[in-house]
XYZ file of C-alpha atoms in Angstrom:
292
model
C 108.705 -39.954 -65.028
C 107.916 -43.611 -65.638
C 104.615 -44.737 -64.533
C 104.352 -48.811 -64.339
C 100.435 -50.295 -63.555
C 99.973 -53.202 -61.215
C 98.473 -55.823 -62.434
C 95.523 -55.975 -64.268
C 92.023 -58.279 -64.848
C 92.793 -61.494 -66.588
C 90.561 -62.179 -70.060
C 89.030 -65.597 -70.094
C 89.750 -67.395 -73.190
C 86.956 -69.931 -74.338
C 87.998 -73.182 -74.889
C 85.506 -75.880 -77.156
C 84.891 -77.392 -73.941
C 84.043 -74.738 -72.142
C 86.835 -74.399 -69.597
C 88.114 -71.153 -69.551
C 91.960 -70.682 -68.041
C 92.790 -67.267 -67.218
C 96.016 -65.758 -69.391
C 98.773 -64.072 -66.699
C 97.756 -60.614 -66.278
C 100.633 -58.276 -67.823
C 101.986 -55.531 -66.135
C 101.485 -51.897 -67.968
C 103.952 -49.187 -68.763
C 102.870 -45.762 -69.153
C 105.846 -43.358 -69.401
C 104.879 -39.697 -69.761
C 107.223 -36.407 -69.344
C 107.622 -32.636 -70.610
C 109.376 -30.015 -70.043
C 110.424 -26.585 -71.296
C 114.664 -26.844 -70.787
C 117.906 -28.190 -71.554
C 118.167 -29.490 -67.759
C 114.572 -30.842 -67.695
C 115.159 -32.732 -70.723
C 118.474 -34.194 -69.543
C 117.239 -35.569 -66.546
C 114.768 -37.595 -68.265
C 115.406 -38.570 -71.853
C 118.830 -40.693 -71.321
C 117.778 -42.898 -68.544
C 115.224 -43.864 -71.464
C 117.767 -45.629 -73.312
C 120.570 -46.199 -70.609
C 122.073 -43.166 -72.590
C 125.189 -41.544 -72.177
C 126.893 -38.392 -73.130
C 124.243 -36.988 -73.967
C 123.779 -33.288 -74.402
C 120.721 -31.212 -75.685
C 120.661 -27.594 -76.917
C 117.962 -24.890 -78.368
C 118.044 -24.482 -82.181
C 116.620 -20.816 -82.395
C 112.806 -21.589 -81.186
C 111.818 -21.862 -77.924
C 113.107 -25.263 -76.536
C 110.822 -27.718 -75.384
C 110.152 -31.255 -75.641
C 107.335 -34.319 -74.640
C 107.871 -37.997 -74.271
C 105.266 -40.630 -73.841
C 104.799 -44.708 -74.399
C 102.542 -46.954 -73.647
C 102.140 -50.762 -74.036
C 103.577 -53.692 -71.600
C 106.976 -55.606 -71.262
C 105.844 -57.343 -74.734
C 105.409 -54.210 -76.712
C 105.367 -50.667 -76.494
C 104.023 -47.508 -78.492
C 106.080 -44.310 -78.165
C 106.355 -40.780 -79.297
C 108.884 -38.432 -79.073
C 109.078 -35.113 -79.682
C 111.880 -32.040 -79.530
C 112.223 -28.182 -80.661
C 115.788 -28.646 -80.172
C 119.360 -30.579 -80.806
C 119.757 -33.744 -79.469
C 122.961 -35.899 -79.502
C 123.845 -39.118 -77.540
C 124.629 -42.819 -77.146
C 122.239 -45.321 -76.840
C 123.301 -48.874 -75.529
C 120.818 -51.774 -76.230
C 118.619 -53.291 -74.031
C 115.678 -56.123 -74.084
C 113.379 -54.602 -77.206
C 114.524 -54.327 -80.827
C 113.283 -50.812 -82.223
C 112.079 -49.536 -85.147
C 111.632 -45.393 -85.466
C 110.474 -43.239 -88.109
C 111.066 -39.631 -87.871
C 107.721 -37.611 -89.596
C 109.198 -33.978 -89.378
C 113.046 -33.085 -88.710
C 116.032 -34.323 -88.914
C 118.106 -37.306 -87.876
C 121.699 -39.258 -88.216
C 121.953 -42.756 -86.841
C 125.019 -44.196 -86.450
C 127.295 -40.916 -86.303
C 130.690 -41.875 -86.796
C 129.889 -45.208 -88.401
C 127.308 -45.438 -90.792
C 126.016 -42.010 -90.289
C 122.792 -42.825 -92.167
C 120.600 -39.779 -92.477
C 116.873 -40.878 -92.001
C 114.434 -39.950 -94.562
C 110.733 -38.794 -93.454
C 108.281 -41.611 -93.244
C 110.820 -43.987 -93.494
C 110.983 -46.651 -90.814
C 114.422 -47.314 -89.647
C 115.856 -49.987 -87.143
C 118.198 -49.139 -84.671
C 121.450 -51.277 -84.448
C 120.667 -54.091 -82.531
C 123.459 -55.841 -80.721
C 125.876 -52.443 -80.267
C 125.957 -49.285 -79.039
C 125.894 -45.991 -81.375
C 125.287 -42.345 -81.450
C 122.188 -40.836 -82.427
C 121.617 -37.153 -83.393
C 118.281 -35.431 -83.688
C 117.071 -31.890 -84.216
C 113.569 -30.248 -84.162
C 111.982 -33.328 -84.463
C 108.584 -35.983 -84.455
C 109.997 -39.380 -83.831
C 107.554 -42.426 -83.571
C 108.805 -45.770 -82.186
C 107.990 -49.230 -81.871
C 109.786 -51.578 -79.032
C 108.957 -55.193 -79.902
C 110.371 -57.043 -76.771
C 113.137 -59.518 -78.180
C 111.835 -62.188 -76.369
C 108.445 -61.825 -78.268
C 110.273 -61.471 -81.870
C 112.526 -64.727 -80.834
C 109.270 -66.498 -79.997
C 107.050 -65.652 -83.296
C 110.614 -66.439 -85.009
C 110.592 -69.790 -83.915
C 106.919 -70.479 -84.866
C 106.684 -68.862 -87.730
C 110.139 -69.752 -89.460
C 111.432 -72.613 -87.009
C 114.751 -69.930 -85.808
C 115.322 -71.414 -82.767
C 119.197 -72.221 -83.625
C 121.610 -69.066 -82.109
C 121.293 -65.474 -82.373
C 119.070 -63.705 -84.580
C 121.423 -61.394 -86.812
C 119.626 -58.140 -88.635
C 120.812 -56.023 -90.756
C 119.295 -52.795 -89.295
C 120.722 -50.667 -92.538
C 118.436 -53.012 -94.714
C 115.505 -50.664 -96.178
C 112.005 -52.107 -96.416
C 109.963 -52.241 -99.356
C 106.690 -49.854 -100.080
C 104.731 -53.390 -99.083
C 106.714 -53.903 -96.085
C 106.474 -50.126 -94.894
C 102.148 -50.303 -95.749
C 102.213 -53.726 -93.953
C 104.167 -52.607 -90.752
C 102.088 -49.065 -90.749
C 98.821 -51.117 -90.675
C 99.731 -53.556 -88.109
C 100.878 -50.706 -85.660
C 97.905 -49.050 -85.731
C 95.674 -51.820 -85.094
C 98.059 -52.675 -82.403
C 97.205 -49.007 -81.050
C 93.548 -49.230 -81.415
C 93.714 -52.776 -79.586
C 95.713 -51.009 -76.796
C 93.358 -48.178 -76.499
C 89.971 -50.210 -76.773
C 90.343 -53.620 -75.202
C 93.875 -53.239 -73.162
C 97.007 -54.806 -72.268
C 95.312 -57.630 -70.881
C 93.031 -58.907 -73.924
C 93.117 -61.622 -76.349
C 93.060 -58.581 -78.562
C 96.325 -56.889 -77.695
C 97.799 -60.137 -77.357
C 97.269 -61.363 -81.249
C 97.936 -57.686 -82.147
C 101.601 -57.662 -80.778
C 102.619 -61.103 -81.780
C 101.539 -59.645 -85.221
C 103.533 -56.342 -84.821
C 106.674 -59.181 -84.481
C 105.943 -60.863 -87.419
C 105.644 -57.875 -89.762
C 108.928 -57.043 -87.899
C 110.624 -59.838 -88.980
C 109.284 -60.440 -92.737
C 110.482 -56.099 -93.071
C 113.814 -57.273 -91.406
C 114.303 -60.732 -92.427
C 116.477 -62.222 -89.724
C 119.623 -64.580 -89.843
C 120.199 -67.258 -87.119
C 123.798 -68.166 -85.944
C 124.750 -71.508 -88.260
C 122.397 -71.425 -91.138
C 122.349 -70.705 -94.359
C 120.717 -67.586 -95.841
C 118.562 -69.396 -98.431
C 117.294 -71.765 -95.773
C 115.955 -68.248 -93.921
C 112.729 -68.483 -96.315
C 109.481 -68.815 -95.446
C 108.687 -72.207 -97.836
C 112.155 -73.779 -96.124
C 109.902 -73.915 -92.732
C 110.427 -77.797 -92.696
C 114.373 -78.321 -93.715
C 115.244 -75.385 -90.834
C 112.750 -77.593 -88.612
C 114.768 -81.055 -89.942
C 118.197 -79.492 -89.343
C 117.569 -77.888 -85.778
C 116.384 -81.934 -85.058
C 119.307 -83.246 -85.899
C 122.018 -81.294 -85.589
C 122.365 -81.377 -81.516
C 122.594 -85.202 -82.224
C 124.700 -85.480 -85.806
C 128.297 -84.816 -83.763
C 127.966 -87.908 -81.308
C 125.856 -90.330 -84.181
C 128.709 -89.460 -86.409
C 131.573 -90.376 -83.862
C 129.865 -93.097 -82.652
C 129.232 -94.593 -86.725
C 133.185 -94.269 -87.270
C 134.456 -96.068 -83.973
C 131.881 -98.824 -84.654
C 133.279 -99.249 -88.524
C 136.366 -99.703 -87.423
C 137.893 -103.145 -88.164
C 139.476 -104.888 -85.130
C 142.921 -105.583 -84.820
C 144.023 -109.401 -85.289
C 146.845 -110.471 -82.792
C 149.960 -110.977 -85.267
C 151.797 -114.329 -84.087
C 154.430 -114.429 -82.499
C 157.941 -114.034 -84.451
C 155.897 -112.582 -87.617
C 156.421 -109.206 -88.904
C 154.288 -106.946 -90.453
C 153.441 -107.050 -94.511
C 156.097 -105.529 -96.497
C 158.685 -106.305 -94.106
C 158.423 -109.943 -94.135
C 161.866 -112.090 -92.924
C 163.015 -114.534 -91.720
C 163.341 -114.713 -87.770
C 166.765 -115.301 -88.240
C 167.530 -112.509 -90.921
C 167.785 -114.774 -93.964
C 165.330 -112.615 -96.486
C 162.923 -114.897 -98.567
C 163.648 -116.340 -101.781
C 162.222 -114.298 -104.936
C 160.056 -116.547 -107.419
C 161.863 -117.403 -110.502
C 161.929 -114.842 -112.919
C 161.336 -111.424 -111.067
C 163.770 -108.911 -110.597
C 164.774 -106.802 -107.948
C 163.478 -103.215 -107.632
């Protein structure tokens, strides 16, 4: 069962002159379910994902399984957990997400990549396409960034603001990456636990959750280079998003302008190289030079 919040108090933000605007208040999701069968789990756990085919089954223990998230439509913090088989299709929707699986096992991709996800390690889900995921007695932790919030840091942070943002969701982090994404998750859970959805707080904390996102998946935009995706090229991206909605029509405008105008050609004279006489008599050679 999904439970969404209305909305709640505003924060005031201090400004140096003391006027204090009120941010929008953002609207809370809570989801929360459990159950103890195949059926129970069924009826829930696909509508999660817009899932289909899916199908569950009990591995020898006693089946049961408990879902829960919490955050708002910029970020949320889930958990989910299984004593049981799992197997389905999961079509993408508005957040990227990143999982980790601490106890199980798990194949992403089945059929395609079938990458088999190691403990610990975080792992992001294929972004732009639909896939099968398998899953049995498991501990699965994820992270939903809302793509609209990653787009947004992207184009502060790194000026990607040109096309699609392409990831390559096989691409494993490094040890720094993994410590760095840990830590900003959990601070991002403490903030949503202590001050709420609705504080300066949990608003600097999930804009950071997107940019650890995107420097442990480094992005590629539609139309640019890959060595022009670094950090320290901040200002060319910046110079080449400027111009190049303009270059096209400057460019087309620069060549009609250098063209040279044509000269009326006189009556009864022929073009260069084919030079006569009006009445067919061809002109005389200078003295000296042969014929071709």
């Amino acid at each position: 069962m999904v439970f969404v919040e209305p909305h709640g108090r505003s924060l005031a933000m201090p400004r140096p002159n003391g006027f204090e605007p009120e941010r929008d208040a953002a609207t809370a999701v809570r989801v929360a379910a459990a159950g103890f069968t195949v059926d129970e789990a069924m009826a829930t756990l696909p509508g999660l994902y817009g899932g289909k085919r899916w199908n569950s089954r009990e591995t020898g223990a006693p089946y049961r399984y408990r879902y829960m998230a919490a955050g708002d439509e910029a970020l949320t913090l889930r958990r989910s957990q299984m004593t049981g088989f799992v197997q389905g299709e999961i079509t993408p929707d508005d957040d990227y997400i990143v999982q980790w699986i601490d106890a199980g096992s798990s194949v992403v991709d089945v059929g395609v990549d079938d990458v088999q996800q190691q403990l610990h390690q975080p792992l992001l889900f294929p972004p732009d396409r639909e896939f099968v995921s398998t899953a049995t007695d498991y501990d699965q932790r994820l992270v939903h960034p809302n793509r609209n919030l990653v787009h947004d840091v992207a184009a502060e942070r790194y000026a990607l603001t040109s096309g699609r943002l392409q990831f390559q969701y096989r691409q494993v982090p490094s040890a720094g990456a993994v410590l760095r994404w840990r830590e900003s998750v959990s601070a991002a859970s403490r903030a949503l636990g202590e001050a709420g959805i609705n504080s300066l707080l949990w608003h600097e904390a999930t804009r950071d959750v997107a940019a650890v996102f995107l420097r442990m998946y480094r992005p590629h935009a539609d139309g640019l280079r890959s060595a022009l995706q670094q950090p320290w090229n901040v200002r060319i991206r910046g110079a080449i998003e400027y111009i190049r909605p303009r270059g096209s029509a400057t460019h087309g405008r620069r060549r009609r302008s250098c063209r040279r105008p044509q000269r009326p050609r006189p009556a009864g004279r022929l073009p260069t190289g084919d030079r006569q006489d009006p009445h067919g008599v061809p002109p005389r050679r200078p003295p000296g030079l042969r014929p071709p």
